[in-house]
């Protein structure tokens, strides 16, 4: 295919170099943004008297027909084309002749690609935000169903204090709420239009960049044309946000994998989200969660690729920047897939409350509460802490847990102990008395659920 820029060359591009240079196999996914941008550009050109009204109409009709043909499958991307921008422009000229050749007046592929990618990411971020809300909702519902499921909370993966399963998993809902906010913030910064920056220096034509920005749904324009074409900060920022989402999902995945193990048996994933083994008939593997955990590495890789592509890059546009797309596209696809598999995996997950409860009772997770019992009877916390440490040591040596140690034995340790201690250290009391704001007590957990419900109502309008 003859290149549009072939005029100053005496030889065609080497075949392998041509393939190497081409980006159509990945940037074709921005066809809609490219066409939408071009339609508004044609409108602006005629409004400003740069091309005629009839030329603009021909261009717009031609571009609309191309869009329709791509979407119906009638027009296929030519894999020999250099990229999506050239493909659409040359298809337009093929169809409408000379008017098509006027479309590229007062713009460059440099501002065109910067525009397309911002518009593309804006739409994808919308979808990602919806997927985030769906997952937050699935977690919130699972938490609501399991408000009474007592389990051990862990620090250092050692049993620490009793909590509810609801309280535990709501943590992930709050992480994802922050992710939602981060994406909204990044989109807010990204949503200004670079079109009209042209190659780098602006243009001598009397263009109206504000008209284009407004008609393409932007909140404003980039104020420096060099920055307009060379900025990819929004890619870095979004990749960092996507990496954070993946980091959160990987932590949740890890816990689900652990909880599904025969040793824990705290949850059982639905058959539709697990796989078997080709050799071990008993196996039920948490492949989805493992894949999400694994794909986290991939998204981190995309972030590092982007940062490294931009490192030390001189102003303004450099072809290196073509490499931004595969990284950001891969991250977008991966995050979307992971979020959409995660929500139903959580909704269908069975919580094995009895197992959790039993496991919680086998440790010494009420030791803090036993110390607090003494504190409430007047003992300084450090002294109480030391006493309880000795009692725990005694229990471990002699095969007791705090709930089964006879009261007589307790009294040998300290006269402050009385029969009411057993109620004070029951798992139910330990949980229900944790009434501090944000704590694991039922009213605090309900407040968290209410907060999330309200958030979802405002963002989603589903309640
Ligand atoms: N395919 C290019 C990219 O993705 C489009 C911009 C090309 N500009 C240029 N001057 N070669 O970055």
XYZ file of C-alpha atoms and ligand atoms in Angstrom:
475
model
C 0.000 0.000 0.000
C 1.352 3.439 -0.927
C 2.071 5.541 2.125
C 0.411 8.936 2.395
C 3.774 10.393 3.240
C 5.573 8.639 0.339
C 6.234 11.879 -1.609
C 9.697 12.694 -0.257
C 10.940 9.108 -0.553
C 12.437 7.426 -3.558
C 12.028 3.887 -2.262
C 9.214 1.990 -0.568
C 9.560 0.910 3.035
C 11.213 -2.477 3.475
C 8.519 -5.146 4.077
C 9.793 -6.172 7.468
C 10.260 -2.551 8.528
C 6.734 -1.855 7.357
C 5.339 -4.639 9.566
C 7.517 -3.487 12.433
C 6.196 0.041 12.093
C 2.542 -0.903 11.784
C 0.208 -0.628 14.745
C -3.093 -1.504 13.053
C -3.298 -4.916 14.705
C -3.684 -3.272 18.091
C -4.832 0.306 17.518
C -7.782 -0.771 15.339
C -9.754 -1.119 18.554
C -9.865 2.704 18.695
C -11.763 2.954 15.381
C -14.866 4.433 16.968
C -12.982 7.167 18.813
C -10.954 7.905 15.679
C -14.077 8.314 13.561
C -15.945 10.317 16.204
C -12.972 12.659 16.556
C -12.742 13.081 12.791
C -16.444 13.860 12.440
C -16.178 16.668 14.981
C -12.958 17.853 13.344
C -14.744 18.121 9.973
C -17.574 20.062 11.620
C -15.109 22.459 13.191
C -13.233 22.964 9.912
C -16.385 24.011 8.090
C -17.680 26.171 10.976
C -14.389 28.033 10.869
C -14.542 28.382 7.076
C -11.465 26.209 6.562
C -13.383 23.732 4.372
C -16.824 24.179 2.806
C -20.088 22.992 4.319
C -20.642 20.472 1.548
C -17.143 19.071 1.927
C -17.739 18.681 5.621
C -21.033 16.891 4.955
C -19.391 14.529 2.492
C -16.707 13.739 5.045
C -19.211 13.174 7.832
C -21.425 10.935 5.695
C -18.387 9.008 4.493
C -17.075 8.521 8.017
C -20.495 7.494 9.318
C -20.776 4.891 6.561
C -17.302 3.586 7.386
C -18.277 3.259 11.046
C -21.411 1.357 10.109
C -19.510 -0.939 7.786
C -16.877 -1.702 10.404
C -19.549 -2.502 12.973
C -21.544 -4.707 10.620
C -18.397 -6.551 9.581
C -18.668 -5.361 5.979
C -15.406 -3.456 6.205
C -12.398 -5.288 7.588
C -9.220 -3.635 8.808
C -6.437 -3.887 6.281
C -3.562 -5.398 8.214
C -1.135 -3.846 5.739
C -2.281 -0.368 6.787
C 0.127 1.610 8.927
C -2.368 2.239 11.715
C -6.032 2.983 12.384
C -5.782 6.715 11.580
C -4.300 6.179 8.116
C -6.614 3.268 7.444
C -9.735 5.327 8.033
C -8.472 8.378 6.189
C -7.464 6.410 3.109
C -10.740 4.435 3.145
C -12.581 7.774 3.289
C -10.647 9.172 0.344
C -11.232 5.953 -1.562
C -14.965 6.437 -1.021
C -15.482 10.199 -1.400
C -12.436 11.408 -3.311
C -10.951 14.887 -2.853
C -13.056 16.021 0.111
C -11.527 13.147 2.075
C -8.090 14.613 1.473
C -9.114 17.760 3.342
C -9.941 16.028 6.631
C -6.379 16.119 7.909
C -6.167 19.918 7.629
C -5.061 21.536 10.895
C -4.300 18.327 12.716
C -1.605 15.688 12.922
C -1.602 12.025 13.832
C 0.224 13.135 16.960
C -2.747 15.011 18.399
C -5.137 12.561 16.760
C -3.701 9.564 18.586
C -3.519 11.511 21.842
C -7.209 12.316 21.423
C -8.237 8.766 20.508
C -6.497 7.186 23.435
C -8.007 9.609 25.945
C -11.485 8.970 24.559
C -10.914 5.233 24.481
C -9.695 5.125 28.070
C -12.528 7.339 29.224
C -15.066 4.799 27.916
C -13.138 1.838 29.321
C -12.827 3.504 32.719
C -16.588 3.904 32.787
C -16.935 0.158 32.340
C -14.263 -0.568 34.905
C -16.053 1.664 37.409
C -19.308 -0.216 36.837
C -17.506 -3.523 37.320
C -15.964 -2.195 40.525
C -19.404 -1.248 41.828
C -20.772 -4.690 40.939
C -18.009 -6.360 42.891
C -18.422 -3.990 45.838
C -22.097 -4.870 45.849
C -21.398 -8.612 45.745
C -19.036 -8.256 48.702
C -21.496 -6.127 50.630
C -24.291 -8.673 50.078
C -22.053 -11.549 51.146
C -21.097 -9.563 54.226
C -24.756 -8.911 55.036
C -25.540 -12.642 54.846
C -22.676 -13.382 57.191
C -22.953 -10.710 59.816
C -23.138 -13.403 62.497
C -20.321 -15.613 61.182
C -17.601 -15.477 63.808
C -14.075 -16.244 62.738
C -10.602 -15.525 63.915
C -8.976 -12.377 62.641
C -5.291 -12.807 61.898
C -2.110 -10.845 62.203
C 1.103 -12.446 60.911
C -1.291 -15.191 59.755
C -1.522 -16.176 63.426
C -4.885 -16.180 65.156
C -5.322 -12.762 66.706
C -8.825 -11.714 67.822
C -12.396 -12.751 67.046
C -14.100 -10.843 64.254
C -16.989 -11.542 61.924
C -16.584 -12.730 58.375
C -18.671 -9.724 57.347
C -16.204 -7.333 58.945
C -13.294 -9.130 57.311
C -14.573 -9.041 53.753
C -15.945 -5.514 53.989
C -12.293 -4.497 54.108
C -12.105 -5.420 50.441
C -15.190 -3.357 49.648
C -13.496 -0.304 51.155
C -10.320 -0.958 49.155
C -12.371 -1.114 45.979
C -14.256 2.060 46.884
C -10.909 3.830 46.999
C -10.012 2.287 43.639
C -13.245 3.668 42.241
C -12.368 7.127 43.546
C -8.845 6.921 42.172
C -10.096 6.094 38.681
C -12.640 8.909 38.787
C -9.867 11.309 39.850
C -7.555 10.156 37.069
C -10.299 10.425 34.460
C -11.037 13.939 35.706
C -7.437 14.940 35.008
C -7.319 13.048 31.710
C -10.531 14.482 30.318
C -9.124 17.489 28.509
C -8.745 17.557 24.777
C -5.358 17.586 23.021
C -6.823 17.887 19.495
C -5.643 21.020 17.756
C -2.159 20.746 19.240
C -1.336 19.416 15.758
C 2.156 18.012 15.275
C 3.493 19.923 18.287
C 3.320 23.664 17.715
C -0.322 24.400 17.023
C -1.477 25.661 13.646
C -1.775 28.735 11.454
C -5.445 27.955 10.695
C -8.144 29.686 12.657
C -9.297 26.520 14.468
C -11.670 26.288 17.415
C -10.260 23.815 19.862
C -12.962 24.547 22.427
C -15.689 23.560 19.974
C -13.982 20.227 19.372
C -13.395 19.629 23.076
C -16.962 20.395 24.002
C -18.444 18.278 21.238
C -16.292 15.335 22.189
C -17.311 15.446 25.850
C -14.135 16.982 27.269
C -14.031 19.389 30.184
C -11.439 21.643 28.565
C -8.354 21.691 26.352
C -4.669 21.033 26.960
C -3.085 24.457 27.315
C 0.317 23.710 25.854
C 0.407 22.104 22.415
C 3.725 20.331 23.085
C 2.312 18.891 26.286
C -0.840 17.981 24.371
C 1.024 15.561 22.124
C 3.703 14.304 24.475
C 1.741 13.716 27.666
C 0.977 10.136 28.601
C 0.792 10.763 32.348
C -2.827 9.656 32.311
C -1.692 6.214 31.092
C 0.812 5.957 33.926
C -1.757 7.114 36.434
C -4.426 4.706 35.246
C -1.964 1.839 35.119
C -1.027 2.581 38.718
C -4.725 2.566 39.598
C -5.274 -0.698 37.728
C -2.245 -2.180 39.479
C -3.743 -1.185 42.814
C -7.033 -2.863 41.913
C -5.112 -6.010 40.984
C -3.084 -5.841 44.176
C -6.354 -5.753 46.123
C -7.842 -8.607 44.134
C -4.667 -10.625 44.591
C -4.887 -10.267 48.372
C -8.518 -11.338 48.314
C -7.645 -14.222 45.960
C -4.908 -15.389 48.257
C -7.314 -15.532 51.205
C -9.967 -17.325 49.182
C -7.412 -19.904 48.064
C -6.293 -20.387 51.649
C -9.838 -20.547 53.027
C -10.815 -23.104 50.376
C -8.024 -25.443 51.419
C -8.869 -28.654 53.235
C -6.982 -27.320 56.255
C -9.108 -24.183 56.582
C -12.446 -25.100 54.970
C -13.864 -21.651 55.716
C -15.457 -21.258 52.301
C -16.381 -23.377 49.352
C -16.290 -21.897 45.884
C -19.091 -22.875 43.566
C -18.340 -25.673 41.091
C -18.831 -23.195 38.258
C -15.781 -21.221 39.428
C -13.431 -24.098 40.213
C -11.650 -26.769 38.223
C -10.598 -30.356 38.733
C -7.317 -32.141 38.252
C -6.472 -34.397 35.319
C -4.899 -36.940 37.655
C -6.155 -36.429 41.217
C -9.881 -37.173 41.301
C -10.493 -35.476 44.662
C -9.196 -32.064 43.619
C -11.251 -28.889 43.452
C -8.938 -26.053 42.604
C -9.489 -22.313 42.964
C -8.137 -21.596 39.488
C -10.035 -18.333 38.975
C -8.622 -16.822 42.151
C -5.153 -18.147 41.291
C -5.354 -16.656 37.816
C -6.391 -13.285 39.184
C -3.448 -13.457 41.597
C -1.163 -14.351 38.686
C -2.496 -11.705 36.343
C -1.584 -9.075 38.918
C 2.016 -9.537 37.825
C 1.008 -8.903 34.267
C -0.660 -5.571 35.072
C 2.318 -4.479 37.188
C 4.424 -5.321 34.117
C 2.251 -3.045 31.996
C 2.792 -0.194 34.467
C 6.535 -0.702 34.369
C 6.524 -0.943 30.593
C 4.741 2.408 30.375
C 7.036 4.149 32.836
C 10.078 2.792 31.037
C 8.798 3.759 27.580
C 8.424 7.344 28.774
C 11.662 7.498 30.726
C 14.069 10.064 29.262
C 11.878 10.581 26.193
C 12.587 13.998 24.637
C 9.713 16.265 23.629
C 7.486 16.094 21.718
C 6.103 13.010 19.931
C 8.403 10.043 19.417
C 7.449 6.751 17.873
C 8.328 5.064 21.160
C 4.930 6.309 22.271
C 3.190 3.874 19.963
C 4.256 1.249 22.503
C 1.960 2.789 25.097
C -1.099 1.129 23.616
C -0.412 -2.558 23.996
C 0.491 -2.031 27.632
C -2.582 -0.017 28.507
C -4.906 -2.191 26.405
C -3.609 -5.325 28.065
C -4.117 -3.832 31.510
C -7.639 -2.654 30.654
C -8.605 -6.101 29.308
C -7.069 -7.905 32.256
C -8.646 -5.726 34.933
C -12.054 -5.971 33.274
C -11.887 -9.759 33.031
C -10.704 -10.133 36.616
C -13.385 -7.846 38.040
C -16.154 -9.482 36.090
C -15.169 -13.013 37.121
C -14.662 -11.989 40.735
C -18.168 -10.682 41.435
C -20.080 -13.899 40.638
C -17.320 -15.963 42.232
C -17.982 -14.092 45.493
C -21.774 -14.190 45.143
C -21.808 -17.955 44.676
C -19.191 -18.690 47.346
C -20.525 -20.699 50.302
C -19.386 -19.533 53.721
C -18.893 -22.452 56.112
C -19.788 -20.641 59.323
C -19.546 -23.671 61.630
C -16.019 -24.461 60.530
C -14.934 -20.880 61.033
C -16.521 -20.774 64.448
C -14.953 -24.051 65.501
C -11.521 -22.967 64.318
C -11.895 -19.669 66.169
C -12.581 -21.509 69.427
C -9.513 -23.696 69.225
C -6.985 -20.939 69.712
C -6.463 -18.247 72.290
C -8.006 -15.423 70.318
C -9.892 -14.235 73.390
C -6.673 -13.646 75.361
C -6.868 -9.867 74.866
C -10.397 -9.947 76.222
C -9.264 -11.882 79.277
C -6.659 -9.190 79.924
C -9.329 -6.515 79.427
C -11.470 -8.365 81.984
C -8.764 -7.847 84.597
C -8.262 -4.233 83.509
C -11.955 -3.545 84.003
C -11.538 -4.936 87.537
C -8.828 -2.376 88.217
C -5.557 -4.015 87.144
C -3.151 -1.976 84.937
C -3.148 -3.339 81.368
C 0.542 -4.336 81.324
C 0.147 -6.393 84.509
C -3.001 -8.027 83.177
C -1.228 -8.752 79.881
C 1.608 -10.509 81.736
C -0.801 -12.572 83.840
C -2.770 -13.737 80.849
C 0.450 -14.640 79.050
C 1.304 -16.962 81.924
C -2.203 -18.454 81.903
C -1.959 -19.102 78.138
C 1.417 -20.785 78.703
C -0.100 -22.959 81.414
C -3.072 -23.908 79.201
C -0.862 -24.881 76.265
C 1.309 -27.068 78.513
C -1.661 -28.737 80.165
C -4.091 -29.154 77.280
C -6.612 -26.434 78.127
C -8.012 -23.447 76.248
C -9.035 -20.289 78.132
C -12.673 -21.348 78.062
C -12.011 -24.783 79.559
C -9.590 -23.859 82.340
C -11.418 -24.388 85.679
C -12.220 -21.296 87.726
C -10.241 -22.646 90.695
C -7.154 -22.645 88.544
C -7.877 -19.086 87.423
C -8.165 -17.996 91.020
C -4.725 -19.437 91.739
C -3.383 -16.987 89.159
C -5.304 -14.037 90.536
C -8.060 -13.458 93.051
C -9.789 -10.989 90.698
C -10.980 -13.839 88.500
C -14.552 -14.948 88.961
C -17.134 -17.079 87.136
C -18.315 -14.117 85.037
C -15.042 -14.301 83.113
C -16.370 -17.150 80.962
C -19.122 -15.012 79.571
C -16.686 -12.144 79.086
C -14.357 -14.236 76.963
C -16.964 -16.062 74.898
C -16.442 -15.410 71.189
C -19.878 -13.816 70.936
C -19.102 -11.334 73.715
C -15.672 -10.575 72.319
C -17.262 -9.610 69.007
C -20.376 -7.849 70.272
C -18.435 -5.715 72.736
C -16.112 -4.313 70.092
C -18.290 -1.246 69.722
C -15.604 1.270 68.845
C -16.227 3.087 65.551
C -15.057 0.912 62.661
C -14.718 -2.129 64.942
C -16.063 -5.639 64.471
C -19.153 -5.170 66.694
C -22.521 -5.691 64.960
C -23.585 -2.039 64.998
C -20.287 -0.937 63.515
C -20.487 -3.594 60.793
C -24.047 -2.532 60.029
C -22.841 1.069 59.699
C -20.222 -0.059 57.195
C -22.850 -1.932 55.198
C -25.133 1.116 55.289
C -22.326 3.382 54.109
C -21.598 1.119 51.158
C -25.284 0.749 50.333
C -25.647 4.506 50.271
C -22.563 4.873 48.110
C -23.920 2.337 45.632
C -27.315 4.013 45.612
C -25.808 7.368 44.736
C -23.430 6.027 42.133
C -25.657 3.427 40.639
C -29.237 4.228 41.565
C -30.159 0.587 42.093
C -31.793 0.633 45.496
N 0.525 4.953 15.440
C 1.045 6.109 16.076
C 1.014 5.928 17.569
O 0.371 5.064 18.009
C 0.247 7.306 15.700
C 1.000 8.588 15.664
C 1.986 8.562 14.570
N 2.627 9.804 14.366
C 3.685 9.950 13.633
N 4.153 11.102 13.480
N 4.282 8.916 13.108
O 1.643 6.640 18.312
